[in-house]
Coordinates of N, CA and C in Angstrom, one line a residue:
A35 N 61.3 236.4 169.9 CA 61.6 235.1 169.0 C 59.9 235.3 168.1
I36 N 60.2 234.8 166.8 CA 58.9 234.7 165.9 C 58.4 233.4 166.2
A37 N 57.3 233.1 166.4 CA 56.5 231.9 166.7 C 56.1 231.2 165.4
A38 N 56.6 230.0 165.2 CA 56.1 229.4 163.7 C 55.3 228.2 163.9
R39 N 54.3 228.3 163.1 CA 53.2 227.1 163.0 C 53.5 226.3 161.6
S40 N 53.7 224.9 161.6 CA 53.9 224.2 160.5 C 52.3 224.5 159.9
T41 N 52.4 224.5 158.2 CA 51.0 224.7 157.6 C 50.7 223.4 157.1
G42 N 51.4 222.4 157.3 CA 51.0 221.2 156.7 C 51.4 220.9 155.2
W43 N 51.7 221.7 154.5 CA 52.4 221.6 152.9 C 53.6 221.9 153.0
A44 N 54.2 221.1 152.0 CA 55.7 221.4 151.7 C 56.2 220.9 150.8
A45 N 56.9 221.1 149.8 CA 57.4 220.6 148.5 C 58.6 219.6 149.0
P46 N 59.0 218.7 148.2 CA 59.7 217.8 148.6 C 61.3 218.5 148.6
G47 N 61.6 218.2 149.8 CA 63.0 218.7 150.2 C 63.0 220.2 151.0
Q48 N 61.6 220.7 151.1 CA 61.5 222.2 151.8 C 60.7 221.7 152.9
A49 N 60.7 222.6 153.9 CA 60.0 222.8 155.1 C 59.0 224.1 154.9
Q50 N 58.0 224.0 155.4 CA 57.5 225.4 155.2 C 56.4 225.7 156.6
A51 N 56.5 227.1 157.1 CA 56.2 227.5 158.4 C 55.6 228.9 158.1
E52 N 54.7 229.1 158.9 CA 54.2 230.5 159.1 C 54.8 231.2 160.1
I53 N 55.6 232.2 159.5 CA 56.4 233.1 160.4 C 55.8 234.0 161.0
H54 N 54.7 234.4 160.3 CA 53.9 235.6 161.2 C 52.4 235.2 160.4
P55 N 51.2 235.5 161.1 CA 49.9 235.5 160.4 C 49.8 236.1 159.0
G56 N 49.5 235.2 158.0 CA 49.4 235.3 156.6 C 50.7 235.2 156.0
I57 N 51.9 235.1 156.6 CA 53.3 235.1 156.0 C 53.6 233.6 155.8
V58 N 53.9 233.1 155.1 CA 54.5 231.5 154.8 C 55.9 231.7 154.5
A59 N 57.0 231.2 154.6 CA 58.1 230.9 154.4 C 58.4 229.6 154.2
K60 N 59.2 229.3 153.0 CA 59.5 227.9 152.3 C 61.0 228.0 152.7
T61 N 61.5 227.1 153.5 CA 63.0 227.1 153.9 C 63.6 225.6 153.0
S62 N 64.7 226.1 152.3 CA 65.3 224.7 151.4 C 65.8 223.9 152.4
G63 N 66.1 222.5 151.9 CA 66.8 221.8 152.7 C 68.3 222.2 153.2
L64 N 69.1 223.2 152.5 CA 70.0 223.9 152.8 C 70.1 224.5 154.2
A65 N 68.9 225.3 154.3 CA 68.6 226.1 155.4 C 68.6 225.3 156.8
R66 N 67.8 224.0 156.2 CA 67.5 223.0 157.5 C 69.2 222.4 157.7
Q67 N 69.9 222.2 156.8 CA 71.3 221.8 157.0 C 72.2 222.6 158.0
N68 N 71.8 224.1 157.9 CA 72.4 225.3 158.7 C 71.7 225.4 160.0
H69 N 70.8 224.5 160.3 CA 70.2 224.4 161.6 C 69.2 225.6 161.8
A70 N 68.5 226.0 160.5 CA 67.7 227.3 160.7 C 66.3 226.6 160.9
R71 N 65.9 227.0 162.2 CA 64.5 226.4 162.4 C 63.4 227.4 161.9
P72 N 62.5 226.9 161.5 CA 61.2 227.5 161.2 C 60.9 228.6 161.9
G73 N 60.8 229.7 161.7 CA 60.6 230.9 162.5 C 61.6 231.9 163.2
S74 N 62.8 230.9 162.9 CA 64.1 231.6 163.5 C 64.3 232.8 162.5
K75 N 65.3 233.7 163.2 CA 65.9 234.9 162.4 C 66.2 234.5 161.1
T76 N 67.1 233.5 161.2 CA 67.6 233.0 159.6 C 66.6 232.7 158.8
C77 N 65.7 231.9 159.2 CA 64.5 231.6 158.4 C 63.5 232.8 157.7
Y78 N 63.5 233.6 158.7 CA 62.8 235.1 158.4 C 63.6 236.0 157.3
K79 N 65.0 235.8 157.5 CA 65.8 236.8 156.9 C 65.7 236.1 155.3
K80 N 65.7 234.7 155.3 CA 65.5 234.1 153.8 C 64.3 234.3 153.3
A81 N 63.1 234.5 154.1 CA 61.9 234.7 153.4 C 61.8 236.2 152.8
M82 N 62.6 237.0 153.8 CA 62.4 238.3 153.3 C 63.2 238.6 152.0
Q83 N 64.3 237.7 152.0 CA 65.3 237.8 150.7 C 64.5 237.3 149.5
N84 N 64.0 236.1 149.7 CA 63.0 235.6 148.8 C 61.9 237.0 148.1
L85 N 61.4 237.4 149.1 CA 60.4 238.3 148.8 C 60.9 239.7 148.2
E86 N 62.2 240.2 148.4 CA 62.8 241.0 148.0 C 63.3 240.7 146.4
E87 N 63.7 239.5 146.2 CA 64.0 239.1 144.9 C 62.8 239.0 144.0
Q88 N 61.7 238.6 144.5 CA 60.4 238.5 143.8 C 60.0 239.9 143.5
L89 N 60.1 240.8 144.5 CA 59.9 242.1 144.2 C 60.5 243.1 143.0
A90 N 61.7 242.6 143.4 CA 62.9 243.0 142.3 C 62.5 242.6 140.8
H91 N 62.1 241.3 140.6 CA 61.8 240.9 139.4 C 60.3 241.6 138.9
L92 N 59.5 241.9 140.1 CA 58.2 242.6 139.5 C 58.5 243.6 139.0
I93 N 59.3 244.6 139.7 CA 59.7 246.1 139.5 C 60.3 246.2 138.0
R94 N 61.2 245.2 137.7 CA 62.0 244.8 136.2 C 60.7 244.8 135.3
T95 N 60.0 244.0 135.5 CA 58.9 243.4 134.7 C 57.9 244.6 134.4
V96 N 57.6 245.5 135.4 CA 56.6 246.6 135.3 C 57.3 247.5 134.5
D97 N 58.8 248.0 134.8 CA 59.6 248.6 133.9 C 59.6 248.3 132.3
E98 N 59.7 246.9 132.1 CA 59.8 246.8 130.7 C 58.4 246.7 130.1
L99 N 57.4 246.5 130.7 CA 56.0 246.6 130.2 C 55.7 248.1 130.1
S100 N 56.4 248.8 131.0 CA 56.1 250.3 130.7 C 56.9 251.0 129.5
D101 N 57.7 250.3 129.2 CA 58.3 251.1 127.8 C 57.8 250.3 126.6
V102 N 57.1 249.2 126.6 CA 56.5 248.6 125.7 C 55.4 249.6 125.4
V103 N 54.3 249.7 126.3 CA 53.2 250.9 126.3 C 53.9 251.9 125.8
A104 N 55.0 252.7 126.2 CA 55.1 254.0 125.7 C 55.6 253.7 124.0
K105 N 56.3 252.6 123.8 CA 56.7 252.6 122.6 C 55.4 252.4 121.5
H106 N 54.2 251.5 121.8 CA 53.2 251.6 121.2 C 52.4 252.6 121.3
S107 N 52.3 253.6 122.2 CA 51.6 254.6 122.3 C 52.4 255.7 121.0
A108 N 53.6 255.9 121.0 CA 54.3 256.7 120.0 C 53.9 255.8 118.5
Q109 N 53.8 254.4 118.4 CA 53.5 254.3 117.0 C 52.1 254.3 116.8
I110 N 51.2 254.5 117.8 CA 49.7 254.5 117.4 C 49.4 256.0 116.9
E111 N 50.3 257.1 117.8 CA 50.3 258.4 117.3 C 50.6 258.7 116.0
T112 N 51.7 257.9 115.8 CA 52.2 258.0 114.2 C 51.5 257.5 113.1
L113 N 50.7 256.5 113.5 CA 49.7 255.8 112.4 C 48.4 256.7 112.6
D114 N 47.9 257.3 113.9 CA 46.8 258.4 113.5 C 47.0 259.5 112.8
R115 N 48.5 259.8 112.8 CA 48.7 261.0 111.9 C 48.6 260.5 110.6
R116 N 49.2 259.3 110.1 CA 49.1 258.9 108.8 C 47.7 258.5 108.3
V117 N 46.9 258.1 109.1 CA 45.4 257.9 108.7 C 44.7 259.3 108.2
K118 N 45.1 260.2 109.1 CA 44.4 261.7 109.0 C 44.9 261.9 107.8
L119 N 46.2 262.2 107.4 CA 46.6 262.4 106.3 C 46.2 262.0 105.0
L120 N 46.0 260.7 105.2 CA 45.1 259.8 104.1 C 43.8 260.3 103.8
L121 N 43.1 260.2 104.8 CA 41.8 260.9 104.9 C 41.8 262.2 104.3
E122 N 42.5 263.2 104.7 CA 42.7 264.5 103.7 C 42.9 264.4 102.3
R123 N 43.8 263.6 101.9 CA 44.2 263.3 100.5 C 43.1 263.1 99.9
E124 N 42.2 261.8 100.5 CA 41.2 261.6 99.7 C 40.1 262.5 99.7
A125 N 40.1 263.1 100.6 CA 38.7 264.3 100.6 C 39.2 265.5 99.6
E126 N 40.7 265.6 99.4 CA 40.9 266.6 98.3 C 40.7 265.9 96.9
R127 N 40.9 264.6 96.6 CA 40.6 264.0 95.5 C 39.2 264.0 95.2
E128 N 38.6 263.6 96.0 CA 37.1 263.7 95.6 C 36.3 265.0 95.6
A129 N 37.3 266.4 96.1 CA 36.7 267.4 95.8 C 37.1 267.7 94.4
M130 N 38.3 267.4 94.0 CA 39.0 267.7 92.7 C 38.0 266.9 91.5
A131 N 37.6 266.1 91.8 CA 36.7 265.0 91.0 C 35.5 266.1 90.6
G132 N 34.9 266.9 91.4 CA 34.0 267.6 91.3 C 32.6 266.8 91.5
G133 N 31.7 266.8 90.7 CA 30.4 265.9 90.8 C 30.8 264.4 90.1
Q134 N 32.1 264.2 89.6 CA 32.1 262.9 89.1 C 32.5 261.8 90.1
M135 N 32.4 260.7 90.0 CA 32.3 259.8 90.7 C 33.6 259.0 90.9
V136 N 34.6 258.9 92.0 CA 35.8 258.6 91.8 C 36.0 257.0 91.5
I137 N 36.9 256.7 90.7 CA 37.1 255.5 90.1 C 37.0 254.5 91.4
G138 N 37.7 254.8 92.4 CA 37.8 253.6 93.5 C 36.4 253.6 94.2
D139 N 35.5 254.6 94.0 CA 34.5 254.3 94.6 C 33.0 254.1 93.9
S140 N 33.3 253.7 92.4 CA 32.6 253.4 91.6 C 32.2 251.7 91.8
P141 N 30.8 251.4 91.8 CA 30.6 249.8 91.8 C 31.3 248.9 90.7
P142 N 31.4 247.8 90.8 CA 31.9 247.1 89.5 C 30.9 247.3 88.5
P143 N 31.3 247.0 87.6 CA 30.1 247.2 86.1 C 29.0 246.2 86.2
H144 N 29.1 245.0 87.1 CA 28.1 244.0 87.0 C 26.5 244.4 87.9
Y145 N 26.9 245.4 88.3 CA 25.8 246.1 89.2 C 24.7 246.7 88.6

């Protein structure tokens, strides 16, 4: 059997017990109504179920964030290619102008 110690903190309607050193399980009033003692197998199973649910949510969140990162990476690559193309076009425009100043690069007349 798993020994349980009260941790002294519980939300209203919940009991809380340490089912293993460092692992704290919160049991709802429903579990207490079903006569689940803190530290019992039912309490341990409920704690494990809660942990598995949290892990599933975290895995889904990581997968969603991974998709977002992949999408952003593709967008950054596209933007990098576009900037490179624009820089090449500007370099060609400057080369075609010869020694003349390109209008976009000239200072305003009041200088």
